Amino acid sequence: MTWVEPSPTATALLLLGRGADPDTEKGVECPGDLPAPSDPGLVERAARAKAALGDRVFVLGHHYQRDEVIQFADVTGDSFKLAREAAARPGAEFIVFCGVHFMAESADILTSDSQRVVLPDLAAGCSMADMAALVQVEKAWDRFAELGIAGEIVPVTYMNSSADIKGFVGRNDGVVCTSSNAETALRWSFEQGTKVFFLPDQHLGRNTAVLKMGMSLDDCVLYDPHKPGGGLTDGQLRGAKMILWRGHCSVHGRFTLDSVHDVRERVPGVNVLVHPECKHEVVTAADHVGSTEYIIKTIEAAPAGSAWAVGTELNLVRRLANAHPDKQIMFLDRNVCYCSTMNRIDLPHLVWALEELAAGRVPNQITVDAETAHHARVALDRMLALP
């Protein structure tokens, strides 16, 4: 089968929610008609539908969502915080997750069978999560087994992964981690084995291993699922402490060392604050590195008049700048950098989802099969048990 480069028009329409990508597991079409983005009554319609549902609905909003969506969130946070918040609301019949697909899967895994998780746009995916398909990961694991090293390896997957990958990790005695507890998860893993297979974000794995665990870059190898044998020799795999999957965040991966140098030249005394999903050279050149929650707390605690260049998703950076006008807060890159798939959850999709629920119909329900959910829950519970 010959792969055909999509046209710029087709790609643009897909990002706007007007097309389909047959190569992903997620759908894109809504079974009803979306309200027009120009409808002046969208805010009122969302408020009315949410009020009609009352305590039956609980709306979760990820930090990277648009302000027009965040205003209707009962709770805002990162992916894991939101999934736990959903699990802590057993009385809510419907969980409307304004985030991306893997987040809604995690919410379904952690909530009860009587609760239904809704994703307002099924095409709101995560490019990083999509970079690790179960068949690819199992093929890599088979190679490790053939080399006789699988018994030494503990698989660790970032929260930003599909339920299938979390299930794989749970079946193979591994653990899930977040950007906040990656170091703790790795230390636990190295107590269980001598190697870690880190999925799917190479940068979080590398930055944690080198900057937090004292490893060298030579201790890390990069497994590329698109190359024979992952592009690694038997010797490289046997000698590695960290086997990193070739995945990355499309947003955080765009920040460069030039971005850091440029902002320092333009803004004397600026503090550079970045997420650990950024490239290693960007992280090592920054002043502060941490999770989304860390970034928010650091800005909140910063003194008035201080200047901050923040390397994370633009919606959050703009929200922080608006919330702290006494501080100079800017985007690290000169070019804007929204998460295109996160931004698919807009006000028309939220209005449509809430009105469907109010009318007695459940749209875009996210359901993880029982076996996958069981093993994924094992890996998640293992993370929750970490000190």
Coordinates of C-alpha atoms in Angstrom, one line a residue:
M1 CA 0.0 0.0 0.0
T2 CA 1.4 3.4 -1.0
W3 CA 1.2 6.1 1.5
V4 CA 0.0 9.5 0.1
E5 CA 0.9 12.8 1.7
P6 CA -2.3 14.5 2.7
S7 CA -3.0 17.8 1.1
P8 CA -2.6 21.0 3.1
T9 CA -6.3 21.6 2.8
A10 CA -7.2 18.1 4.0
T11 CA -4.9 18.5 7.0
A12 CA -6.3 21.9 7.9
L13 CA -9.9 20.6 7.7
L14 CA -9.0 17.6 9.9
L15 CA -7.6 19.9 12.6
L16 CA -10.7 22.0 12.4
G17 CA -12.9 18.9 13.0
R18 CA -14.2 18.8 9.4
G19 CA -12.5 15.6 8.2
A20 CA -11.6 12.1 9.0
D21 CA -8.4 10.2 9.7
P22 CA -8.9 6.5 9.0
D23 CA -5.5 5.6 10.5
T24 CA -6.5 6.3 14.1
E25 CA -8.8 4.4 16.3
K26 CA -10.9 7.5 17.1
G27 CA -13.8 8.7 15.1
V28 CA -14.4 12.3 14.1
E29 CA -18.0 12.7 13.1
C30 CA -20.7 13.8 15.5
P31 CA -24.0 11.9 15.0
G32 CA -25.9 15.2 15.3
D33 CA -25.5 18.8 14.0
L34 CA -23.0 21.0 15.9
P35 CA -24.2 24.6 16.6
A36 CA -22.4 27.2 14.6
P37 CA -19.4 28.8 16.3
S38 CA -20.9 32.2 15.5
D39 CA -24.1 31.4 17.4
P40 CA -24.3 34.3 20.0
G41 CA -26.3 32.1 22.4
L42 CA -23.7 29.4 22.9
V43 CA -22.7 30.5 26.4
E44 CA -26.3 30.7 27.5
R45 CA -27.1 27.3 25.9
A46 CA -24.2 25.6 27.6
A47 CA -25.2 27.1 31.0
R48 CA -28.8 26.1 30.5
A49 CA -28.0 22.5 29.6
K50 CA -25.5 22.1 32.4
A51 CA -28.1 23.6 34.9
A52 CA -30.7 21.2 33.6
L53 CA -28.4 18.2 34.3
G54 CA -27.5 19.5 37.7
D55 CA -25.4 17.0 39.8
R56 CA -25.9 14.3 37.2
V57 CA -23.0 15.9 35.2
F58 CA -19.4 16.7 36.2
V59 CA -17.4 18.7 33.7
L60 CA -13.6 18.3 33.7
G61 CA -11.3 20.8 32.0
H62 CA -7.7 20.3 31.2
H63 CA -5.3 23.2 31.7
Y64 CA -4.7 23.3 27.9
Q65 CA -8.3 23.9 27.0
R66 CA -9.7 27.1 25.6
D67 CA -11.1 29.7 28.0
E68 CA -14.5 29.4 26.4
V69 CA -14.6 25.7 27.6
I70 CA -12.7 26.2 30.9
Q71 CA -15.5 28.6 32.1
F72 CA -17.9 25.6 32.4
A73 CA -15.4 23.2 34.1
D74 CA -16.2 22.1 37.6
V75 CA -12.6 21.2 38.1
T76 CA -9.4 22.1 36.1
G77 CA -6.2 20.3 36.3
D78 CA -3.7 18.0 34.5
S79 CA -4.8 14.6 33.1
F80 CA -4.3 12.5 36.2
K81 CA -5.8 15.0 38.6
L82 CA -8.9 15.2 36.5
A83 CA -9.2 11.4 36.3
R84 CA -9.0 11.2 40.1
E85 CA -11.5 14.0 40.5
A86 CA -13.9 12.0 38.3
A87 CA -13.4 8.9 40.4
A88 CA -14.1 11.0 43.5
R89 CA -17.6 11.9 42.2
P90 CA -19.4 8.6 42.3
G91 CA -22.7 10.4 42.3
A92 CA -22.1 12.0 38.9
E93 CA -23.9 10.0 36.2
F94 CA -22.0 11.7 33.4
I95 CA -18.4 12.8 33.2
V96 CA -17.8 15.2 30.4
F97 CA -14.1 15.3 29.8
C98 CA -12.8 18.3 28.1
G99 CA -9.4 17.0 27.2
V100 CA -8.1 14.3 24.9
H101 CA -8.9 10.6 24.2
F102 CA -6.3 9.0 26.6
M103 CA -7.5 11.2 29.4
A104 CA -11.1 10.1 29.0
E105 CA -10.0 6.5 28.9
S106 CA -8.2 6.9 32.2
A107 CA -11.4 8.5 33.6
D108 CA -13.4 5.5 32.4
I109 CA -10.9 3.1 34.0
L110 CA -11.0 4.9 37.4
T111 CA -14.7 5.5 37.6
S112 CA -17.5 3.1 38.4
D113 CA -19.4 1.0 35.9
S114 CA -22.5 3.1 36.4
Q115 CA -20.8 6.3 35.3
R116 CA -20.4 7.2 31.7
V117 CA -17.5 9.3 30.3
V118 CA -18.2 11.6 27.4
L119 CA -15.5 13.2 25.1
P120 CA -17.2 16.1 23.3
D121 CA -15.1 15.5 20.1
L122 CA -13.9 11.9 19.5
A123 CA -11.1 13.3 17.3
A124 CA -9.5 15.1 20.2
G125 CA -6.5 12.7 20.4
C126 CA -2.9 13.0 21.5
S127 CA -0.1 12.7 18.9
M128 CA 2.3 11.4 21.6
A129 CA -0.1 8.7 22.7
D130 CA -0.7 7.7 19.1
M131 CA 3.1 7.2 18.6
A132 CA 3.0 4.0 20.7
A133 CA 0.6 1.3 19.3
L134 CA 0.2 -1.9 21.2
V135 CA 1.3 -4.1 18.3
Q136 CA 4.6 -2.1 18.1
V137 CA 5.2 -2.3 21.8
E138 CA 4.5 -6.0 21.9
K139 CA 6.9 -6.5 19.0
A140 CA 9.7 -4.7 20.9
W141 CA 9.0 -6.8 24.1
D142 CA 9.3 -9.9 22.0
R143 CA 12.7 -8.8 20.9
F144 CA 13.7 -8.2 24.5
A145 CA 12.5 -11.7 25.3
E146 CA 14.5 -13.2 22.5
L147 CA 17.6 -11.5 23.8
G148 CA 16.9 -12.8 27.3
I149 CA 16.7 -9.4 28.9
A150 CA 12.9 -9.0 29.3
G151 CA 13.1 -10.4 32.8
E152 CA 15.4 -7.5 33.8
I153 CA 13.2 -4.8 32.3
V154 CA 10.4 -2.9 34.1
P155 CA 8.0 -1.1 31.7
V156 CA 7.0 2.4 32.7
T157 CA 4.4 4.4 30.7
Y158 CA 3.7 8.0 31.0
M159 CA 0.1 8.9 31.8
N160 CA -0.1 10.3 28.3
S161 CA -0.6 6.9 26.7
S162 CA -3.5 4.8 25.5
A163 CA -5.4 2.4 27.7
D164 CA -3.9 -0.4 25.6
I165 CA -0.3 0.6 26.6
K166 CA -1.3 1.1 30.3
G167 CA -2.8 -2.4 30.1
F168 CA 0.5 -3.8 28.6
V169 CA 2.5 -2.2 31.4
G170 CA 0.1 -3.6 34.0
R171 CA 0.4 -7.1 32.6
N172 CA 4.2 -7.0 32.6
D173 CA 4.6 -5.8 36.2
G174 CA 5.2 -2.1 35.3
V175 CA 3.9 1.2 36.5
V176 CA 2.3 4.4 35.2
C177 CA 3.9 7.7 36.0
T178 CA 3.1 11.4 35.6
S179 CA 5.5 14.3 35.0
S180 CA 5.3 15.0 38.7
N181 CA 6.2 11.6 40.0
A182 CA 8.4 10.2 37.1
E183 CA 11.5 10.2 39.4
T184 CA 9.7 8.2 42.1
A185 CA 8.3 5.8 39.5
L186 CA 11.8 5.2 38.0
R187 CA 13.4 4.7 41.4
W188 CA 10.8 2.1 42.3
S189 CA 11.3 0.4 38.9
F190 CA 15.1 0.2 39.4
E191 CA 14.4 -1.6 42.7
Q192 CA 12.5 -4.2 40.7
G193 CA 14.9 -4.6 37.8
T194 CA 18.0 -3.4 36.1
K195 CA 16.5 -1.7 33.1
V196 CA 13.5 0.4 32.3
F197 CA 11.5 0.5 29.1
F198 CA 10.0 4.0 29.1
L199 CA 6.9 4.8 27.0
P200 CA 5.9 6.8 25.0
D201 CA 7.7 10.2 25.7
Q202 CA 11.5 9.9 25.2
H203 CA 12.1 13.4 26.6
L204 CA 10.5 12.9 29.9
G205 CA 12.3 9.6 30.3
R206 CA 15.7 11.0 29.3
N207 CA 15.3 14.2 31.4
T208 CA 14.3 12.3 34.5
A209 CA 17.0 9.6 34.2
V210 CA 19.8 12.1 33.5
L211 CA 18.8 15.1 35.6
K212 CA 17.1 13.4 38.5
M213 CA 18.7 9.9 38.7
G214 CA 22.3 10.8 37.8
M215 CA 22.5 8.6 34.7
S216 CA 24.4 9.7 31.6
L217 CA 23.1 10.1 28.1
D218 CA 25.0 7.0 27.2
D219 CA 22.9 5.0 29.6
C220 CA 19.8 5.8 27.4
V221 CA 19.1 4.3 24.0
L222 CA 16.2 5.2 21.7
Y223 CA 13.9 2.5 20.3
D224 CA 12.4 3.5 17.0
P225 CA 9.5 1.2 16.1
H226 CA 9.8 2.2 12.5
K227 CA 13.2 0.7 12.1
P228 CA 14.2 -3.0 12.0
G229 CA 14.9 -4.1 15.6
G230 CA 14.1 -0.7 16.8
G231 CA 17.3 0.6 15.2
L232 CA 19.4 -0.8 18.0
T233 CA 22.0 -3.6 18.2
D234 CA 21.8 -6.4 20.6
G235 CA 24.8 -4.9 22.5
Q236 CA 23.1 -1.5 22.8
L237 CA 20.0 -3.1 24.3
R238 CA 22.0 -5.2 26.7
G239 CA 24.1 -2.3 27.8
A240 CA 21.3 0.3 28.2
K241 CA 19.7 1.2 31.5
M242 CA 16.9 3.2 29.9
I243 CA 15.3 2.0 26.7
L244 CA 13.3 5.1 25.5
W245 CA 10.5 4.8 23.0
R246 CA 10.7 7.2 20.1
G247 CA 7.7 9.4 21.0
H248 CA 7.3 13.0 21.9
C249 CA 4.8 15.8 22.5
S250 CA 4.2 17.8 19.4
V251 CA 3.8 21.0 21.4
H252 CA 6.7 20.8 23.8
G253 CA 9.0 19.2 21.2
R254 CA 8.9 22.4 19.1
F255 CA 10.8 24.5 21.7
T256 CA 14.5 24.8 20.8
L257 CA 17.7 26.0 22.4
D258 CA 17.5 29.0 20.0
S259 CA 14.2 29.9 21.7
V260 CA 15.9 30.0 25.0
H261 CA 18.8 32.1 23.8
D262 CA 16.5 34.5 21.9
V263 CA 14.2 35.3 24.9
R264 CA 17.3 35.8 27.1
E265 CA 18.6 38.4 24.6
R266 CA 15.3 40.1 24.3
V267 CA 14.3 40.1 28.0
P268 CA 17.2 40.7 30.5
G269 CA 16.7 38.8 33.7
V270 CA 13.9 36.6 32.3
N271 CA 13.3 33.2 34.1
V272 CA 12.9 30.3 31.7
L273 CA 10.3 27.8 32.9
V274 CA 9.7 24.7 30.9
H275 CA 7.9 21.3 31.0
P276 CA 10.0 18.1 31.2
E277 CA 8.5 17.0 27.9
C278 CA 10.8 19.5 26.2
K279 CA 14.0 18.4 24.6
H280 CA 17.0 17.7 26.8
E281 CA 19.0 20.7 25.6
V282 CA 16.1 23.0 26.3
V283 CA 15.5 21.6 29.8
T284 CA 19.2 21.9 30.7
A285 CA 19.3 25.5 29.5
A286 CA 16.1 26.5 31.5
D287 CA 16.1 27.9 35.0
H288 CA 13.1 25.9 36.2
V289 CA 11.7 22.6 35.0
G290 CA 8.5 20.9 36.1
S291 CA 5.0 19.6 35.5
T292 CA 2.0 21.7 34.5
E293 CA 1.0 22.0 38.2
Y294 CA 4.6 23.0 39.0
I295 CA 4.5 25.7 36.4
I296 CA 1.3 27.1 37.7
K297 CA 2.5 27.1 41.3
T298 CA 5.9 28.6 40.4
I299 CA 4.2 31.5 38.5
E300 CA 1.7 32.1 41.4
A301 CA 4.6 32.3 43.9
A302 CA 6.8 34.5 41.7
P303 CA 7.4 38.1 42.9
A304 CA 5.6 41.0 41.2
G305 CA 7.6 42.5 38.4
S306 CA 9.5 39.3 37.6
A307 CA 9.7 38.1 33.9
W308 CA 8.9 34.6 32.9
A309 CA 9.2 32.8 29.5
V310 CA 7.1 29.6 29.8
G311 CA 7.6 26.6 27.6
T312 CA 4.3 24.8 27.5
E313 CA 0.9 25.0 25.7
L314 CA -0.2 28.5 24.8
N315 CA -3.7 28.4 26.3
L316 CA -2.2 27.9 29.7
V317 CA 0.5 30.5 29.2
R318 CA -2.1 33.1 28.2
R319 CA -4.3 32.2 31.1
L320 CA -1.4 32.6 33.5
A321 CA -0.5 36.0 31.9
N322 CA -4.1 37.2 32.3
A323 CA -4.3 36.0 35.9
H324 CA -1.0 37.7 36.9
P325 CA -0.8 41.1 35.3
D326 CA 1.8 42.2 37.8
K327 CA 4.3 39.8 36.2
Q328 CA 5.7 39.7 32.7
I329 CA 4.6 36.3 31.4
M330 CA 5.4 35.3 27.8
F331 CA 5.4 32.3 25.5
L332 CA 8.9 30.8 25.1
D333 CA 8.7 30.5 21.4
R334 CA 8.0 33.5 19.1
N335 CA 5.5 31.4 17.2
V336 CA 2.1 30.4 18.7
C337 CA 1.8 26.8 19.7
Y338 CA -1.7 25.6 20.6
C339 CA -2.2 21.8 21.0
S340 CA -4.3 21.3 17.8
T341 CA -6.1 18.2 19.0
M342 CA -6.8 19.6 22.5
N343 CA -8.3 22.7 20.8
R344 CA -10.8 20.5 19.0
I345 CA -12.9 20.7 22.1
D346 CA -14.5 24.0 21.5
L347 CA -17.7 25.6 22.8
P348 CA -19.9 24.2 20.0
H349 CA -18.8 20.7 20.8
L350 CA -19.4 21.2 24.5
V351 CA -22.8 22.7 23.9
W352 CA -23.7 19.8 21.7
A353 CA -22.6 17.2 24.2
L354 CA -24.4 18.8 27.1
E355 CA -27.6 19.3 25.2
E356 CA -27.5 15.7 24.0
L357 CA -27.2 14.5 27.6
A358 CA -30.0 16.8 28.7
A359 CA -32.2 15.3 26.0
G360 CA -31.5 11.8 27.3
R361 CA -28.9 10.7 24.7
V362 CA -25.3 9.8 25.6
P363 CA -22.9 11.0 22.9
N364 CA -19.3 10.0 22.3
Q365 CA -19.1 7.6 25.3
I366 CA -15.6 6.4 26.0
T367 CA -15.5 2.8 27.1
V368 CA -12.4 0.7 27.8
D369 CA -12.9 -3.1 27.5
A370 CA -12.9 -4.9 30.9
E371 CA -9.6 -6.9 30.4
T372 CA -7.6 -3.9 29.3
A373 CA -9.2 -1.7 32.0
H374 CA -8.3 -4.3 34.7
H375 CA -4.6 -4.4 33.7
A376 CA -4.4 -0.7 33.2
R377 CA -5.9 -0.2 36.7
V378 CA -3.2 -2.5 38.1
A379 CA -0.5 -0.2 36.7
L380 CA -2.4 2.9 37.9
D381 CA -2.9 1.5 41.4
R382 CA 0.8 0.6 41.5
M383 CA 1.6 4.3 40.8
L384 CA -0.9 5.4 43.5
A385 CA 0.9 3.2 46.0
L386 CA 4.3 4.8 45.4
P387 CA 5.6 6.9 48.4

